[in-house]
Amino acid sequence: MLTERSENYSWQRPHLIKSKNKRIIIYFLVLAYLIFTFISLEIDPQRILLGLSRSQKYFADFFRPDFISRGESIMDGIIESLTMTYVATIFGIIISIPFAFGAAENISPKPIYFLSRAVIVISRSFQEVVIAIFFVVVIGFGPMAGVLTLTFSSIGFLAKLLAEEIEDIDWSQVEAVKATGASWPQLMTYAILPQILPRFIGLAVYRLDINFRASAVIGVVGAGGIGTTLNAAFDRYEFDSASAILIVMIAIVLLGELFSSFIRKKLK
């Protein structure tokens, strides 16, 4: 009898909502809301068709990139973006380290922990474009606004992930160094930093890649970099020059990815 029951029984994943009627009602409400939002967006099929015709011209020009006519502007924009990326990443690393240690619950006093976490949350709450608009309004157009934007964004990113890495360290190593009578700076240097350094270097290289891509986006709102040149090319309908800019950006991101992979392999 027991064997027959076990043969007829098949395991089923338990439902989050056990009542079938409630599940049907929820599915219906989700579908109704989806239809409502689709209608409220007032999507115009004619505009979509017009956009498709424009995109055909753009993609046609994409395969005929013009590196010559705007070559100097493209080079200046790329150099400016790379400079912004490098400076912002360095500043972000330097500033994020104390906040990372302060946001690690296992080594930081509660007041410092909550203060550091608050700074990280504020930094991570805003997208780069929003931050860039603020700095452009405050200090004006140009790469300085871009550097401040990328630095501010890097602080939250690096500090949060590094704090989580510190919280996962092997505490027995810290206790072993502490037993020798080491001071707090010595504990940091010889017990904590060696455990988090490989991960931190990987995060720094990854953030360098993110900052370069973000520099193109924030340039659209006037925060310097290649994004300003790209936006100007689109405004003038110079799709061939825009294609040249995008190709250069793709090449740089690809080289950055190869460099990042090389660093990660070395760290392993």
Short mmCIF file of C-alpha atoms in Angstrom, two decimals:
data_model
loop_
_atom_site.label_atom_id
_atom_site.label_comp_id
_atom_site.label_asym_id
_atom_site.label_seq_id
_atom_site.Cartn_x
_atom_site.Cartn_y
_atom_site.Cartn_z
CA MET A 1 0.00 0.00 0.00
CA LEU A 2 2.79 2.41 0.90
CA THR A 3 4.64 1.57 -2.31
CA GLU A 4 1.54 2.30 -4.43
CA ARG A 5 1.07 5.68 -2.75
CA SER A 6 4.69 6.66 -3.27
CA GLU A 7 4.50 5.73 -6.95
CA ASN A 8 1.38 7.86 -7.49
CA TYR A 9 2.77 10.82 -5.56
CA SER A 10 4.72 13.53 -7.40
CA TRP A 11 6.33 16.52 -5.71
CA GLN A 12 4.99 19.95 -6.59
CA ARG A 13 6.52 23.28 -5.76
CA PRO A 14 4.46 24.96 -3.02
CA HIS A 15 2.68 28.11 -4.13
CA LEU A 16 3.42 31.42 -2.48
CA ILE A 17 -0.34 32.02 -2.36
CA LYS A 18 -2.13 28.78 -1.55
CA SER A 19 -5.63 29.83 -2.62
CA LYS A 20 -6.18 29.26 -6.34
CA ASN A 21 -8.92 31.89 -6.51
CA LYS A 22 -6.64 34.51 -4.97
CA ARG A 23 -3.92 33.67 -7.47
CA ILE A 24 -6.33 34.10 -10.37
CA ILE A 25 -7.48 37.48 -9.00
CA ILE A 26 -3.87 38.66 -8.63
CA TYR A 27 -3.01 37.53 -12.18
CA PHE A 28 -6.06 39.39 -13.48
CA LEU A 29 -5.17 42.58 -11.59
CA VAL A 30 -1.57 42.49 -12.86
CA LEU A 31 -2.79 42.01 -16.44
CA ALA A 32 -5.35 44.79 -16.08
CA TYR A 33 -2.72 47.15 -14.69
CA LEU A 34 -0.36 46.28 -17.54
CA ILE A 35 -3.05 47.09 -20.10
CA PHE A 36 -3.91 50.33 -18.30
CA THR A 37 -0.27 51.50 -18.22
CA PHE A 38 0.17 50.59 -21.89
CA ILE A 39 -2.86 52.71 -22.83
CA SER A 40 -1.80 55.62 -20.57
CA LEU A 41 1.58 55.85 -22.33
CA GLU A 42 -0.27 56.91 -25.51
CA ILE A 43 2.04 54.97 -27.80
CA ASP A 44 1.78 56.27 -31.36
CA PRO A 45 2.47 53.60 -34.02
CA GLN A 46 3.22 56.32 -36.60
CA ARG A 47 6.02 57.69 -34.45
CA ILE A 48 7.44 54.18 -34.12
CA LEU A 49 7.40 53.73 -37.90
CA LEU A 50 9.02 57.14 -38.36
CA GLY A 51 11.69 56.20 -35.85
CA LEU A 52 12.35 52.96 -37.71
CA SER A 53 12.90 54.87 -40.94
CA ARG A 54 15.35 57.20 -39.18
CA SER A 55 17.14 54.26 -37.61
CA GLN A 56 17.66 52.74 -41.05
CA LYS A 57 19.56 55.85 -42.12
CA TYR A 58 21.57 55.82 -38.92
CA PHE A 59 22.53 52.16 -39.25
CA ALA A 60 23.44 52.79 -42.87
CA ASP A 61 25.79 55.57 -41.73
CA PHE A 62 27.08 53.38 -38.92
CA PHE A 63 28.87 51.23 -41.47
CA ARG A 64 30.39 54.38 -42.99
CA PRO A 65 31.95 55.99 -39.90
CA ASP A 66 33.70 59.30 -40.40
CA PHE A 67 36.82 59.59 -38.26
CA ILE A 68 38.26 62.51 -40.25
CA SER A 69 35.92 65.50 -40.33
CA ARG A 70 35.45 65.57 -36.53
CA GLY A 71 38.64 63.69 -35.70
CA GLU A 72 40.09 66.41 -33.49
CA SER A 73 36.85 66.80 -31.51
CA ILE A 74 36.57 63.03 -31.08
CA MET A 75 40.16 62.76 -29.85
CA ASP A 76 39.71 65.67 -27.43
CA GLY A 77 36.49 64.16 -26.09
CA ILE A 78 38.05 60.72 -25.61
CA ILE A 79 41.08 62.15 -23.82
CA GLU A 80 38.81 64.24 -21.61
CA SER A 81 36.67 61.20 -20.75
CA LEU A 82 39.71 59.07 -19.94
CA THR A 83 41.13 61.84 -17.75
CA MET A 84 37.82 62.28 -15.94
CA THR A 85 37.56 58.52 -15.46
CA TYR A 86 41.07 58.16 -14.05
CA VAL A 87 40.89 61.15 -11.69
CA ALA A 88 37.38 60.32 -10.44
CA THR A 89 38.26 56.67 -9.82
CA ILE A 90 41.39 57.59 -7.84
CA PHE A 91 39.50 60.11 -5.72
CA GLY A 92 36.63 57.65 -5.29
CA ILE A 93 39.02 54.94 -4.06
CA ILE A 94 40.74 57.24 -1.57
CA ILE A 95 37.50 58.62 -0.13
CA SER A 96 35.63 55.29 -0.11
CA ILE A 97 38.20 53.42 2.03
CA PRO A 98 37.42 55.14 5.38
CA PHE A 99 33.69 54.90 4.69
CA ALA A 100 34.09 51.19 3.89
CA PHE A 101 35.82 50.51 7.21
CA GLY A 102 33.24 52.64 8.99
CA ALA A 103 30.37 50.74 7.34
CA ALA A 104 31.74 47.31 8.32
CA GLU A 105 29.62 46.25 11.29
CA ASN A 106 32.19 43.82 12.69
CA ILE A 107 34.94 46.43 13.24
CA SER A 108 33.15 49.77 13.53
CA PRO A 109 31.36 51.42 16.50
CA LYS A 110 27.63 51.87 16.01
CA PRO A 111 27.60 55.69 15.56
CA ILE A 112 30.33 55.55 12.90
CA TYR A 113 28.64 52.55 11.30
CA PHE A 114 25.29 54.32 10.88
CA LEU A 115 26.96 57.53 9.67
CA SER A 116 29.03 55.66 7.07
CA ARG A 117 26.02 53.65 5.92
CA ALA A 118 24.03 56.87 5.54
CA VAL A 119 26.72 58.36 3.29
CA ILE A 120 26.78 55.17 1.19
CA VAL A 121 22.98 55.14 0.86
CA ILE A 122 22.93 58.79 -0.24
CA SER A 123 25.67 58.15 -2.81
CA ARG A 124 23.88 55.12 -4.21
CA SER A 125 20.41 56.69 -4.24
CA PHE A 126 20.97 58.89 -7.29
CA GLN A 127 21.82 57.93 -10.84
CA GLU A 128 24.86 59.58 -12.41
CA VAL A 129 22.78 61.82 -14.69
CA VAL A 130 20.87 63.30 -11.73
CA ILE A 131 24.11 63.97 -9.86
CA ALA A 132 25.65 65.49 -13.00
CA ILE A 133 22.72 67.87 -13.44
CA PHE A 134 23.18 69.05 -9.85
CA PHE A 135 26.90 69.71 -10.27
CA VAL A 136 26.39 71.39 -13.66
CA VAL A 137 23.90 73.77 -12.04
CA VAL A 138 26.23 74.42 -9.09
CA ILE A 139 29.63 74.84 -10.81
CA GLY A 140 28.72 75.09 -14.48
CA PHE A 141 29.40 73.04 -17.59
CA GLY A 142 32.65 71.18 -18.10
CA PRO A 143 34.75 68.23 -16.96
CA MET A 144 34.94 69.41 -13.33
CA ALA A 145 31.25 68.63 -12.93
CA GLY A 146 31.88 65.24 -14.49
CA VAL A 147 34.78 64.43 -12.15
CA LEU A 148 32.71 65.35 -9.09
CA THR A 149 29.78 63.29 -10.38
CA LEU A 150 31.83 60.16 -11.01
CA THR A 151 33.71 60.55 -7.72
CA PHE A 152 30.49 60.86 -5.74
CA SER A 153 29.01 57.83 -7.49
CA SER A 154 32.20 55.78 -7.01
CA ILE A 155 32.24 56.36 -3.25
CA GLY A 156 28.96 54.56 -2.62
CA PHE A 157 29.73 51.73 -5.02
CA LEU A 158 33.22 50.94 -3.70
CA ALA A 159 32.47 51.57 -0.02
CA LYS A 160 29.43 49.29 0.04
CA LEU A 161 31.08 46.32 -1.65
CA LEU A 162 34.32 46.72 0.28
CA ALA A 163 32.41 46.95 3.59
CA GLU A 164 30.67 43.67 2.78
CA GLU A 165 34.08 42.13 2.03
CA ILE A 166 35.42 43.32 5.39
CA GLU A 167 32.43 41.81 7.18
CA ASP A 168 33.23 38.43 5.60
CA ILE A 169 36.91 38.29 6.61
CA ASP A 170 38.38 35.41 8.60
CA TRP A 171 38.31 36.82 12.12
CA SER A 172 40.72 34.19 13.43
CA GLN A 173 43.52 35.91 11.52
CA VAL A 174 42.64 39.19 13.22
CA GLU A 175 42.67 37.49 16.63
CA ALA A 176 46.05 35.91 15.89
CA VAL A 177 47.63 39.27 15.04
CA LYS A 178 45.87 40.90 17.99
CA ALA A 179 47.37 38.30 20.34
CA THR A 180 50.84 39.59 19.49
CA GLY A 181 49.94 42.95 21.03
CA ALA A 182 49.42 44.71 17.71
CA SER A 183 47.84 48.15 17.68
CA TRP A 184 44.71 48.98 15.68
CA PRO A 185 46.64 50.38 12.67
CA GLN A 186 48.79 47.24 12.71
CA LEU A 187 45.66 45.07 12.75
CA MET A 188 44.42 46.95 9.71
CA THR A 189 47.73 46.57 7.91
CA TYR A 190 48.59 42.95 8.69
CA ALA A 191 45.26 41.22 9.39
CA ILE A 192 42.48 42.96 7.46
CA LEU A 193 44.03 44.55 4.37
CA PRO A 194 45.71 41.35 3.09
CA GLN A 195 42.32 39.61 3.11
CA ILE A 196 40.43 42.31 1.22
CA LEU A 197 43.13 43.67 -1.09
CA PRO A 198 42.58 41.28 -4.06
CA ARG A 199 38.84 41.94 -4.02
CA PHE A 200 39.38 45.68 -3.66
CA ILE A 201 41.73 45.84 -6.64
CA GLY A 202 39.17 43.95 -8.73
CA LEU A 203 36.42 46.37 -7.67
CA ALA A 204 38.61 49.38 -8.47
CA VAL A 205 39.32 48.10 -11.99
CA TYR A 206 35.63 47.34 -12.50
CA ARG A 207 34.67 50.83 -11.32
CA LEU A 208 37.20 52.32 -13.75
CA ASP A 209 35.30 50.61 -16.56
CA ILE A 210 31.94 51.82 -15.23
CA ASN A 211 33.16 55.40 -14.90
CA PHE A 212 34.31 55.55 -18.51
CA ARG A 213 30.92 54.40 -19.77
CA ALA A 214 29.17 56.79 -17.39
CA SER A 215 31.31 59.68 -18.63
CA ALA A 216 29.62 59.35 -22.02
CA VAL A 217 26.17 59.55 -20.43
CA ILE A 218 26.79 62.52 -18.15
CA GLY A 219 28.40 64.41 -21.04
CA VAL A 220 24.94 64.68 -22.59
CA VAL A 221 23.89 67.05 -19.78
CA GLY A 222 27.05 69.12 -20.10
CA ALA A 223 29.38 67.41 -17.63
CA GLY A 224 32.24 67.08 -20.12
CA GLY A 225 33.75 64.06 -21.80
CA ILE A 226 33.00 62.29 -25.05
CA GLY A 227 29.27 62.44 -24.30
CA THR A 228 29.25 66.15 -25.13
CA THR A 229 30.84 65.46 -28.51
CA LEU A 230 28.44 62.59 -29.16
CA ASN A 231 25.42 64.71 -28.28
CA ALA A 232 26.63 67.49 -30.60
CA ALA A 233 27.01 64.98 -33.45
CA PHE A 234 23.44 63.76 -32.99
CA ASP A 235 22.14 67.34 -32.80
CA ARG A 236 23.78 68.06 -36.17
CA TYR A 237 22.48 64.76 -37.62
CA GLU A 238 26.07 63.73 -38.27
CA PHE A 239 25.37 60.05 -37.80
CA ASP A 240 28.64 59.06 -39.46
CA SER A 241 30.62 61.04 -36.87
CA ALA A 242 28.42 59.65 -34.09
CA SER A 243 29.16 56.15 -35.36
CA ALA A 244 32.88 56.88 -35.25
CA ILE A 245 32.56 58.01 -31.63
CA LEU A 246 30.61 54.89 -30.68
CA ILE A 247 33.14 52.63 -32.37
CA VAL A 248 36.01 54.28 -30.47
CA MET A 249 34.07 53.93 -27.21
CA ILE A 250 33.36 50.25 -27.88
CA ALA A 251 37.04 49.65 -28.61
CA ILE A 252 38.12 51.35 -25.37
CA VAL A 253 35.54 49.44 -23.31
CA LEU A 254 36.71 46.20 -24.92
CA LEU A 255 40.34 46.98 -24.07
CA GLY A 256 39.25 47.83 -20.53
CA GLU A 257 37.45 44.50 -20.26
CA LEU A 258 40.56 42.63 -21.42
CA PHE A 259 42.68 44.55 -18.91
CA SER A 260 40.16 43.79 -16.15
CA SER A 261 40.19 40.07 -17.00
CA PHE A 262 44.00 40.09 -16.97
CA ILE A 263 44.08 41.72 -13.52
CA ARG A 264 41.51 39.28 -12.11
CA LYS A 265 43.51 36.30 -13.36
CA LYS A 266 46.67 37.69 -11.78
CA LEU A 267 44.87 38.19 -8.47
CA LYS A 268 43.68 34.59 -8.46
#
